[in-house]
Amino acid sequence: MEAPLSLLEHYKTKQPVTCGHVGALTKEETDKLRQLWQLVIDEFDRTDSEPLRVLFRLSDSDALYEDDGLTSLSFEPLVPLSSKDRAQSESATPESELQSESAMQSESTTPNGTPLSNRIARAGSGLLGWMSSGRSTPASTSPDDDAAAQQRRRESVQDHVQRTQHHTTPLVPAPFVPLFKQPEQTRTFRSAFWQAATQTRNADSWVLRFLRARKWDVCAAFAMLRKTLEWRAGQALDEIMFYGESQLHMHTMKSGLAFACTRDRLNNPVFVIRVRVNMARERSIAAIKRFLCWQIETSQLLASGVDGRVTLVFDMSGFTRDNIDLQLVRTLITLLTNYYPETLGVMLIYVNSLLFSGLWALIAPFIDPNVKAKIILARNASGLVPFIDRKCLPVELGGSKAFKYEYVVPEINENSCMGDVKARGVVERTFGDAVDAYERATRTWLTSKSDDVSVDAGHERDSAREAVCKAFDALDPYVRARTLYHRLEFI
């Protein structure tokens, strides 16, 4: 048996990573997949399970600053962008309590259990001293920080469009209603599963991510899958995607903090993260979480043909002390490690900064080994070219692709179909019927003998999967606001 190719060899030969993926499973891996599906189906059938809670904050937006992985990011209005705004709201608003619970996301720790923030704080001086809080210099007090400027920086895309185009029409012309007629406050395990699994167009592909992430340990994979669904329900990701950009910050969208712009040598979509754009003093971590979740969820539309994998390029050019933001780094790593396993194809860090080298030495030990193995440091464009063809690499990264990020605001009527309740009801019933048929086919597949899985039961299941994809494609415009990438015709 030939040794598997290294990550770089896959890119050199342009051979996609197929090991452990649909279409390239061994008999043992197929058996593991069946075992995990059995646990999922058993959970569908339980009548005594508690619904997954959408976590509400009691009143004010200050609660969004709490660093809890399960704090909902969706039901409250947008939070302020800057620490100065936060200070003002804290002085004017009583402290509120959150409904929250412990989850997979906890503070990164050293091997002996010491929290990362404690280790940084003890550093006391020099590089680590002024990185200790994850913040940079104090908020500016320049004339630009007057009330009007602050208001502009805090407005949502919806607010910006209404202000600049002088109208009151909402970009999403209907209130959010969850799939399967779920209440806004809770989701069942089944509804949360199908809302997530359909993103990759193949439920097997989504389930296999958890098996690969947990080294084919079925029980550990199921525990991770369940925790992910609890988190997704707690974040109300379905609602975040329903309203889409309309409820993201215009300031963040316009800045080009993160955006898709090309594809790598394995056809994975490439997202560029311009670190120089981010300043901890000008954002709340909760608002950035919502932005990152929106980007990752949207990436699955761009990556549907490559099993949901994406490539990240961290552009560290122009990186300064003001851009150091450990909380943001930890948030992204937590999202990719705990809640979007096996979504990352490769992470390219485009860096020529000694300042970042010191930061990297600090955070590297806390990165999941599976993620760390996919991180490549590139000192110049030549370090990116083995992964992204130079003609596909944007000019700002040393390539020849003439792409310049510019945010295109939503059109007033681009989501008009979302207001057609009757039409949504029709396509949603079709989707529900397709899901029911797929579950029946999966039950048949699970009860058939292992040697027969590729015959009748497998064919029936393949047909049912295609019907789910077709039904979801028809439903998607009613439950997900159109995106920047639709307007740029990337989708």
Coordinates of C-alpha atoms in Angstrom, one line a residue:
M1 CA 0.0 0.0 0.0
E2 CA 1.4 3.4 -1.0
A3 CA 2.1 6.0 1.6
P4 CA -0.4 8.9 1.5
L5 CA 0.7 12.1 -0.1
S6 CA 1.9 15.0 2.0
L7 CA -0.1 18.2 1.9
L8 CA 2.5 19.8 -0.4
E9 CA 2.5 16.8 -2.7
H10 CA -1.2 17.1 -3.1
Y11 CA -0.7 20.6 -4.3
K12 CA 2.2 19.8 -6.5
T13 CA 0.3 17.1 -8.3
K14 CA -3.1 18.8 -8.1
Q15 CA -4.5 15.7 -6.6
P16 CA -7.4 16.5 -4.2
V17 CA -7.3 15.1 -0.6
T18 CA -9.6 12.1 -0.8
C19 CA -8.4 9.8 2.1
G20 CA -11.4 9.4 4.5
H21 CA -13.8 11.2 2.1
V22 CA -16.9 10.2 0.3
G23 CA -15.9 8.0 -2.7
A24 CA -12.6 6.8 -1.2
L25 CA -13.6 5.1 2.0
T26 CA -12.1 1.8 3.1
K27 CA -14.4 -1.0 4.4
E28 CA -13.4 -0.1 8.0
E29 CA -14.1 3.6 7.4
T30 CA -17.5 2.8 5.9
D31 CA -18.4 0.7 8.9
K32 CA -17.4 3.6 11.2
L33 CA -19.7 5.9 9.1
R34 CA -22.6 3.5 9.5
Q35 CA -22.0 3.3 13.2
L36 CA -22.1 7.1 13.5
W37 CA -25.2 7.4 11.4
Q38 CA -26.9 4.8 13.7
L39 CA -26.2 7.0 16.7
V40 CA -27.6 10.0 14.7
I41 CA -30.7 8.1 13.8
D42 CA -31.1 6.9 17.3
E43 CA -31.0 10.5 18.5
F44 CA -33.6 11.5 15.9
D45 CA -35.9 8.8 17.4
R46 CA -35.5 9.8 21.0
T47 CA -38.6 11.2 22.6
D48 CA -37.1 12.1 25.9
S49 CA -34.3 14.4 24.7
E50 CA -34.2 18.1 25.6
P51 CA -34.4 20.5 22.8
L52 CA -31.3 22.6 21.9
R53 CA -31.7 26.0 23.3
V54 CA -31.2 29.3 21.5
L55 CA -29.5 31.4 24.2
F56 CA -31.1 34.8 24.9
R57 CA -29.5 37.7 26.8
L58 CA -31.9 39.3 29.2
S59 CA -31.7 42.9 28.0
D60 CA -28.8 44.9 26.8
S61 CA -26.1 44.5 24.1
D62 CA -23.3 44.7 26.7
A63 CA -23.9 41.0 27.2
L64 CA -22.4 40.4 23.8
Y65 CA -19.0 41.2 25.2
E66 CA -19.1 38.1 27.4
D67 CA -16.6 35.6 26.0
D68 CA -18.9 32.5 26.2
G69 CA -18.9 30.2 23.2
L70 CA -22.6 29.6 23.5
T71 CA -23.7 33.2 23.9
S72 CA -26.2 33.9 21.2
L73 CA -25.1 36.4 18.6
S74 CA -28.3 36.8 16.9
F75 CA -31.4 38.1 18.7
E76 CA -30.1 41.4 20.0
P77 CA -29.3 44.6 18.0
L78 CA -25.7 45.1 16.8
V79 CA -23.2 45.9 19.5
P80 CA -20.9 48.9 19.4
L81 CA -17.6 48.5 17.5
S82 CA -15.2 50.3 19.7
S83 CA -14.1 50.1 23.3
K84 CA -15.0 53.7 23.7
D85 CA -18.6 52.9 22.7
R86 CA -18.6 50.1 25.2
A87 CA -17.4 52.2 28.0
Q88 CA -20.2 54.7 27.3
S89 CA -22.9 52.0 27.2
E90 CA -21.5 50.3 30.4
S91 CA -21.9 53.6 32.3
A92 CA -25.4 54.0 31.1
T93 CA -26.8 50.4 31.3
P94 CA -27.1 48.2 34.4
E95 CA -25.2 45.0 34.4
S96 CA -27.2 42.1 33.1
E97 CA -27.0 38.4 33.6
L98 CA -26.7 35.9 30.7
Q99 CA -28.4 32.6 30.3
S100 CA -25.3 30.5 29.4
E101 CA -23.7 27.2 30.0
S102 CA -20.3 25.6 29.7
A103 CA -19.5 24.2 26.3
M104 CA -16.6 23.0 24.1
Q105 CA -15.1 26.4 23.8
S106 CA -13.0 27.1 26.9
E107 CA -10.0 29.3 27.3
S108 CA -6.8 27.9 25.7
T109 CA -4.5 26.4 28.3
T110 CA -0.9 25.4 28.5
P111 CA -0.1 21.7 28.8
N112 CA -0.1 22.0 32.6
G113 CA -3.5 23.6 32.6
T114 CA -2.6 27.3 33.0
P115 CA -4.9 29.6 31.0
L116 CA -3.2 31.3 28.1
S117 CA -4.3 34.7 29.2
N118 CA -2.6 34.1 32.6
R119 CA 0.6 33.1 30.9
I120 CA 0.5 36.3 28.8
A121 CA -0.3 38.5 31.7
R122 CA 2.7 37.1 33.7
A123 CA 5.0 38.1 31.0
G124 CA 4.6 41.6 32.3
S125 CA 6.7 43.6 29.9
G126 CA 8.1 43.8 26.4
L127 CA 6.3 42.1 23.5
L128 CA 4.1 39.9 25.8
G129 CA 3.4 42.7 28.3
W130 CA 1.5 44.9 25.9
M131 CA -0.2 41.9 24.3
S132 CA -1.5 40.7 27.7
S133 CA -5.1 41.8 27.4
G134 CA -5.6 41.1 23.7
R135 CA -6.1 44.8 23.2
S136 CA -3.8 47.4 21.7
T137 CA -3.5 51.1 22.4
P138 CA -6.3 53.2 23.9
A139 CA -9.1 54.3 21.7
S140 CA -8.3 57.4 19.6
T141 CA -9.6 60.7 20.9
S142 CA -9.1 62.5 17.5
P143 CA -11.8 64.8 16.1
D144 CA -13.0 62.0 13.9
D145 CA -14.3 60.2 17.0
D146 CA -17.2 62.6 17.4
A147 CA -20.7 61.3 17.8
A148 CA -21.5 61.3 14.1
A149 CA -18.4 59.4 13.2
Q150 CA -19.0 56.8 16.0
Q151 CA -22.6 56.4 14.7
R152 CA -21.4 55.7 11.2
R153 CA -18.9 53.2 12.4
R154 CA -21.5 51.4 14.4
E155 CA -24.3 51.1 11.8
S156 CA -25.3 47.9 10.2
V157 CA -25.4 47.3 6.5
Q158 CA -29.2 47.7 6.7
D159 CA -28.9 51.1 8.4
H160 CA -26.3 52.2 5.9
V161 CA -28.4 51.3 2.9
Q162 CA -31.5 53.0 4.4
R163 CA -29.5 56.1 5.3
T164 CA -27.7 56.5 2.0
Q165 CA -30.5 55.5 -0.3
H166 CA -33.2 57.3 1.7
H167 CA -35.8 54.6 2.1
T168 CA -37.2 52.4 4.8
T169 CA -37.5 49.1 3.0
P170 CA -35.8 46.3 4.9
L171 CA -33.3 44.3 3.0
V172 CA -34.9 41.1 4.3
P173 CA -38.6 41.7 3.9
A174 CA -39.9 39.0 6.3
P175 CA -39.3 38.0 10.0
F176 CA -37.2 35.0 10.6
V177 CA -39.0 31.6 10.9
P178 CA -36.8 28.5 11.6
L179 CA -37.0 25.4 9.4
F180 CA -39.5 22.6 10.2
K181 CA -41.7 25.1 12.1
Q182 CA -39.4 25.2 15.1
P183 CA -40.0 27.8 17.8
E184 CA -37.5 30.7 17.8
Q185 CA -36.3 29.7 21.3
T186 CA -35.3 26.1 20.6
R187 CA -34.3 23.6 17.9
T188 CA -34.6 19.8 17.9
F189 CA -31.4 17.8 17.3
R190 CA -32.9 16.7 14.0
S191 CA -33.7 20.2 12.7
A192 CA -30.3 21.5 13.7
F193 CA -28.6 18.5 12.0
W194 CA -30.3 19.0 8.7
Q195 CA -29.8 22.8 8.8
A196 CA -26.1 22.1 9.1
A197 CA -25.6 18.9 7.0
T198 CA -27.2 20.3 3.9
Q199 CA -24.5 23.0 3.6
T200 CA -22.1 20.5 2.0
R201 CA -24.7 19.0 -0.3
N202 CA -23.9 15.6 1.1
A203 CA -24.8 14.7 4.6
D204 CA -22.2 11.9 4.6
S205 CA -19.5 14.5 3.9
W206 CA -20.5 16.5 6.9
V207 CA -20.7 13.5 9.2
L208 CA -17.3 12.2 8.0
R209 CA -15.7 15.5 9.1
F210 CA -16.3 14.5 12.7
L211 CA -14.9 11.0 12.3
R212 CA -11.7 12.3 10.7
A213 CA -11.4 15.0 13.4
R214 CA -11.7 12.4 16.1
K215 CA -9.5 9.8 14.5
W216 CA -12.4 7.5 13.6
D217 CA -13.5 7.1 17.2
V218 CA -17.2 6.9 16.7
C219 CA -18.3 7.8 20.2
A220 CA -16.0 10.8 20.3
A221 CA -17.1 11.9 16.8
F222 CA -20.8 11.7 17.9
A223 CA -20.0 13.8 21.1
M224 CA -18.3 16.4 18.9
L225 CA -21.2 16.4 16.4
R226 CA -23.7 16.9 19.2
K227 CA -21.7 19.7 20.8
T228 CA -21.5 21.4 17.4
L229 CA -25.3 21.3 17.0
E230 CA -25.8 22.6 20.5
W231 CA -23.5 25.5 19.7
R232 CA -25.1 26.2 16.3
A233 CA -28.5 26.3 17.9
G234 CA -27.2 28.5 20.8
Q235 CA -25.8 30.9 18.2
A236 CA -29.0 30.8 16.1
L237 CA -26.8 30.4 13.0
D238 CA -29.9 29.8 10.9
E239 CA -31.2 33.2 11.9
I240 CA -27.8 34.9 11.3
M241 CA -27.7 33.5 7.8
F242 CA -31.4 34.4 7.2
Y243 CA -30.7 38.1 7.8
G244 CA -27.1 37.8 6.4
E245 CA -25.2 41.0 5.7
S246 CA -28.1 43.3 6.7
Q247 CA -27.2 42.7 10.3
L248 CA -23.4 42.8 10.0
H249 CA -21.4 46.0 10.5
M250 CA -21.0 48.1 7.4
H251 CA -17.6 49.2 8.8
T252 CA -16.4 45.6 8.9
M253 CA -17.8 44.7 5.5
K254 CA -16.4 47.8 3.8
S255 CA -12.9 47.4 5.4
G256 CA -12.3 44.1 3.7
L257 CA -11.2 42.3 6.9
A258 CA -11.9 38.9 5.2
F259 CA -13.1 38.1 1.8
A260 CA -13.0 35.3 -0.9
C261 CA -11.3 36.3 -4.1
T262 CA -9.8 33.2 -5.9
R263 CA -9.2 29.5 -5.8
D264 CA -6.1 27.5 -5.0
R265 CA -4.5 24.7 -7.0
L266 CA -7.0 22.1 -5.6
N267 CA -9.9 24.4 -6.5
N268 CA -10.6 25.2 -2.9
P269 CA -12.0 28.8 -2.4
V270 CA -9.4 31.2 -1.0
F271 CA -10.3 33.6 1.7
V272 CA -7.9 36.5 2.4
I273 CA -7.8 37.9 6.0
R274 CA -6.1 41.3 6.0
V275 CA -4.8 41.5 9.6
R276 CA -3.8 45.1 9.3
V277 CA -7.5 46.1 9.0
N278 CA -8.3 44.6 12.4
M279 CA -7.8 46.7 15.6
A280 CA -9.0 45.3 18.8
R281 CA -10.0 48.7 20.1
E282 CA -12.4 49.2 17.2
R283 CA -14.5 46.0 17.4
S284 CA -16.3 43.8 19.9
I285 CA -15.3 40.1 19.7
A286 CA -19.0 39.1 19.6
A287 CA -19.6 41.2 16.4
I288 CA -16.5 39.7 14.9
K289 CA -17.7 36.2 15.8
R290 CA -20.9 36.8 14.0
F291 CA -18.9 38.1 11.0
L292 CA -16.6 35.1 11.0
C293 CA -19.5 32.6 11.3
W294 CA -21.2 34.3 8.4
Q295 CA -18.1 34.0 6.3
I296 CA -17.5 30.4 7.2
E297 CA -21.1 29.4 6.6
T298 CA -21.1 31.3 3.2
S299 CA -17.8 29.6 2.3
Q300 CA -19.7 26.3 2.1
L301 CA -21.6 27.7 -0.9
L302 CA -18.3 28.4 -2.6
A303 CA -16.8 25.1 -1.6
S304 CA -19.7 22.7 -2.3
G305 CA -17.7 21.0 -5.1
V306 CA -14.6 20.4 -2.9
D307 CA -16.3 18.8 0.2
G308 CA -16.5 22.1 2.0
R309 CA -12.8 22.8 2.3
V310 CA -11.4 26.3 2.2
T311 CA -8.0 27.9 2.1
L312 CA -7.2 30.8 4.4
V313 CA -4.5 33.4 3.6
F314 CA -3.5 35.6 6.5
D315 CA -2.0 38.7 5.0
M316 CA 0.3 40.1 7.6
S317 CA 1.7 42.9 5.5
G318 CA 1.5 46.2 7.4
F319 CA 1.1 44.3 10.6
T320 CA 1.8 46.5 13.6
R321 CA 1.3 46.5 17.4
D322 CA -2.2 47.9 16.9
N323 CA -3.2 44.8 15.1
I324 CA -2.3 42.3 17.8
D325 CA -5.5 40.6 18.9
L326 CA -5.1 37.3 20.7
Q327 CA -8.8 37.1 21.4
L328 CA -9.6 37.2 17.7
V329 CA -7.0 34.6 16.9
R330 CA -8.3 32.3 19.6
T331 CA -11.9 32.8 18.4
L332 CA -11.0 31.8 14.8
I333 CA -9.0 28.8 16.0
T334 CA -11.8 27.7 18.3
L335 CA -14.4 28.0 15.5
L336 CA -12.3 25.9 13.0
T337 CA -11.2 23.3 15.6
N338 CA -14.4 22.8 17.6
Y339 CA -17.3 23.7 15.4
Y340 CA -16.2 23.5 11.8
P341 CA -13.9 20.5 11.8
E342 CA -12.1 19.6 8.6
T343 CA -13.3 22.8 6.9
L344 CA -9.8 24.1 6.7
G345 CA -7.8 23.0 3.7
V346 CA -4.6 24.9 4.3
M347 CA -3.8 28.1 6.2
L348 CA -1.1 30.3 4.6
I349 CA 0.4 33.0 6.7
Y350 CA 1.9 35.6 4.5
V351 CA 4.4 37.3 6.8
N352 CA 7.7 39.2 6.8
S353 CA 7.3 40.7 10.3
L354 CA 9.5 40.0 13.3
L355 CA 6.7 41.2 15.5
F356 CA 4.4 38.4 14.3
S357 CA 7.2 35.9 14.7
G358 CA 7.1 36.6 18.5
L359 CA 3.3 36.3 18.5
W360 CA 3.4 33.0 16.6
A361 CA 5.9 31.5 19.1
L362 CA 3.3 32.3 21.8
I363 CA 0.2 30.9 20.2
A364 CA 1.6 28.0 18.2
P365 CA 1.7 25.5 21.2
F366 CA -2.1 26.0 21.8
I367 CA -3.2 25.2 18.2
D368 CA -4.8 21.8 17.6
P369 CA -2.2 19.5 15.9
N370 CA -4.6 18.7 13.1
V371 CA -5.0 22.5 12.4
K372 CA -1.3 23.2 13.0
A373 CA -0.3 20.6 10.3
K374 CA -2.1 22.7 7.8
I375 CA -0.4 26.0 8.6
I376 CA 2.3 27.2 6.2
L377 CA 4.4 30.3 6.8
A378 CA 5.2 32.2 3.6
R379 CA 7.8 35.0 3.6
N380 CA 6.9 36.2 0.1
A381 CA 4.7 35.5 -2.9
S382 CA 7.0 32.6 -3.9
G383 CA 5.9 30.8 -0.7
L384 CA 2.3 31.1 -1.7
V385 CA 2.7 30.0 -5.3
P386 CA 3.0 26.2 -4.5
F387 CA -0.5 26.5 -3.2
I388 CA -2.1 29.2 -5.4
D389 CA -1.1 29.7 -9.0
R390 CA 0.5 33.1 -9.5
K391 CA -2.1 34.1 -12.1
C392 CA -4.8 33.4 -9.5
L393 CA -3.0 35.2 -6.7
P394 CA -4.2 38.8 -6.2
V395 CA -1.7 41.6 -7.0
E396 CA -1.7 42.8 -3.4
L397 CA -0.2 39.4 -2.5
G398 CA 2.4 39.4 -5.2
G399 CA 0.4 37.7 -7.9
S400 CA -1.0 38.8 -11.2
K401 CA -4.8 38.6 -10.6
A402 CA -6.3 42.0 -10.9
F403 CA -8.7 41.8 -8.0
K404 CA -9.3 44.7 -5.6
Y405 CA -11.8 44.2 -2.8
E406 CA -14.7 46.6 -2.8
Y407 CA -17.8 45.9 -0.9
V408 CA -21.0 46.0 -3.0
V409 CA -24.0 46.7 -0.9
P410 CA -27.2 44.7 -1.2
E411 CA -29.8 45.6 -3.7
I412 CA -33.1 46.7 -2.2
N413 CA -35.1 43.9 -3.7
E414 CA -32.6 41.1 -4.0
N415 CA -34.2 39.1 -1.2
S416 CA -37.8 39.9 -2.3
C417 CA -38.7 36.2 -2.5
M418 CA -38.1 35.8 1.3
G419 CA -41.3 37.7 1.8
D420 CA -43.4 35.2 -0.2
V421 CA -44.6 33.0 2.7
K422 CA -46.8 30.8 0.5
A423 CA -44.0 30.0 -1.9
R424 CA -41.6 29.2 0.9
G425 CA -44.2 26.9 2.4
V426 CA -44.4 24.9 -0.8
V427 CA -40.6 24.4 -1.2
E428 CA -40.1 23.8 2.5
R429 CA -42.6 20.9 2.4
T430 CA -40.8 19.5 -0.6
F431 CA -37.5 19.7 1.3
G432 CA -39.1 18.1 4.4
D433 CA -40.4 15.2 2.2
A434 CA -36.9 14.8 0.7
V435 CA -35.3 14.6 4.1
D436 CA -37.8 12.1 5.3
A437 CA -37.1 9.9 2.2
Y438 CA -33.3 10.2 2.8
E439 CA -33.7 9.1 6.4
R440 CA -35.8 6.1 5.3
A441 CA -33.1 5.2 2.8
T442 CA -30.4 5.6 5.5
R443 CA -32.3 3.3 7.8
T444 CA -32.5 0.7 5.1
W445 CA -28.8 1.1 4.4
L446 CA -28.0 0.6 8.1
T447 CA -30.0 -2.6 8.4
S448 CA -28.6 -4.1 5.2
K449 CA -25.5 -6.4 5.4
S450 CA -22.2 -4.7 5.1
D451 CA -21.4 -6.4 1.8
D452 CA -24.6 -5.0 0.3
V453 CA -24.2 -1.3 1.1
S454 CA -23.1 -0.5 -2.5
V455 CA -26.0 -2.3 -4.1
D456 CA -29.8 -1.5 -3.8
A457 CA -29.7 0.3 -0.4
G458 CA -26.8 2.4 -1.6
H459 CA -28.4 3.3 -4.9
E460 CA -31.7 4.3 -3.1
R461 CA -29.8 6.5 -0.7
D462 CA -27.8 8.2 -3.5
S463 CA -31.1 9.0 -5.3
A464 CA -32.6 10.3 -2.0
R465 CA -29.5 12.5 -1.4
E466 CA -29.8 14.1 -4.9
A467 CA -33.4 14.9 -4.1
V468 CA -32.4 16.6 -0.8
C469 CA -29.8 18.7 -2.7
K470 CA -32.3 19.7 -5.3
A471 CA -35.0 20.6 -2.7
F472 CA -32.5 22.5 -0.6
D473 CA -31.3 24.5 -3.7
A474 CA -35.0 25.5 -4.2
L475 CA -35.4 26.4 -0.5
D476 CA -32.2 28.3 0.0
P477 CA -33.3 31.7 -1.4
Y478 CA -36.2 31.7 1.1
V479 CA -34.0 31.0 4.2
R480 CA -30.7 32.7 3.4
A481 CA -30.2 36.3 2.3
R482 CA -28.2 36.7 -0.9
T483 CA -24.6 37.5 -0.3
L484 CA -21.7 39.6 -1.5
Y485 CA -20.5 36.6 -3.5
H486 CA -23.8 36.3 -5.3
R487 CA -23.5 40.0 -6.3
L488 CA -19.9 39.4 -7.5
E489 CA -21.2 36.3 -9.4
F490 CA -18.8 34.0 -7.5
I491 CA -21.9 31.9 -6.7

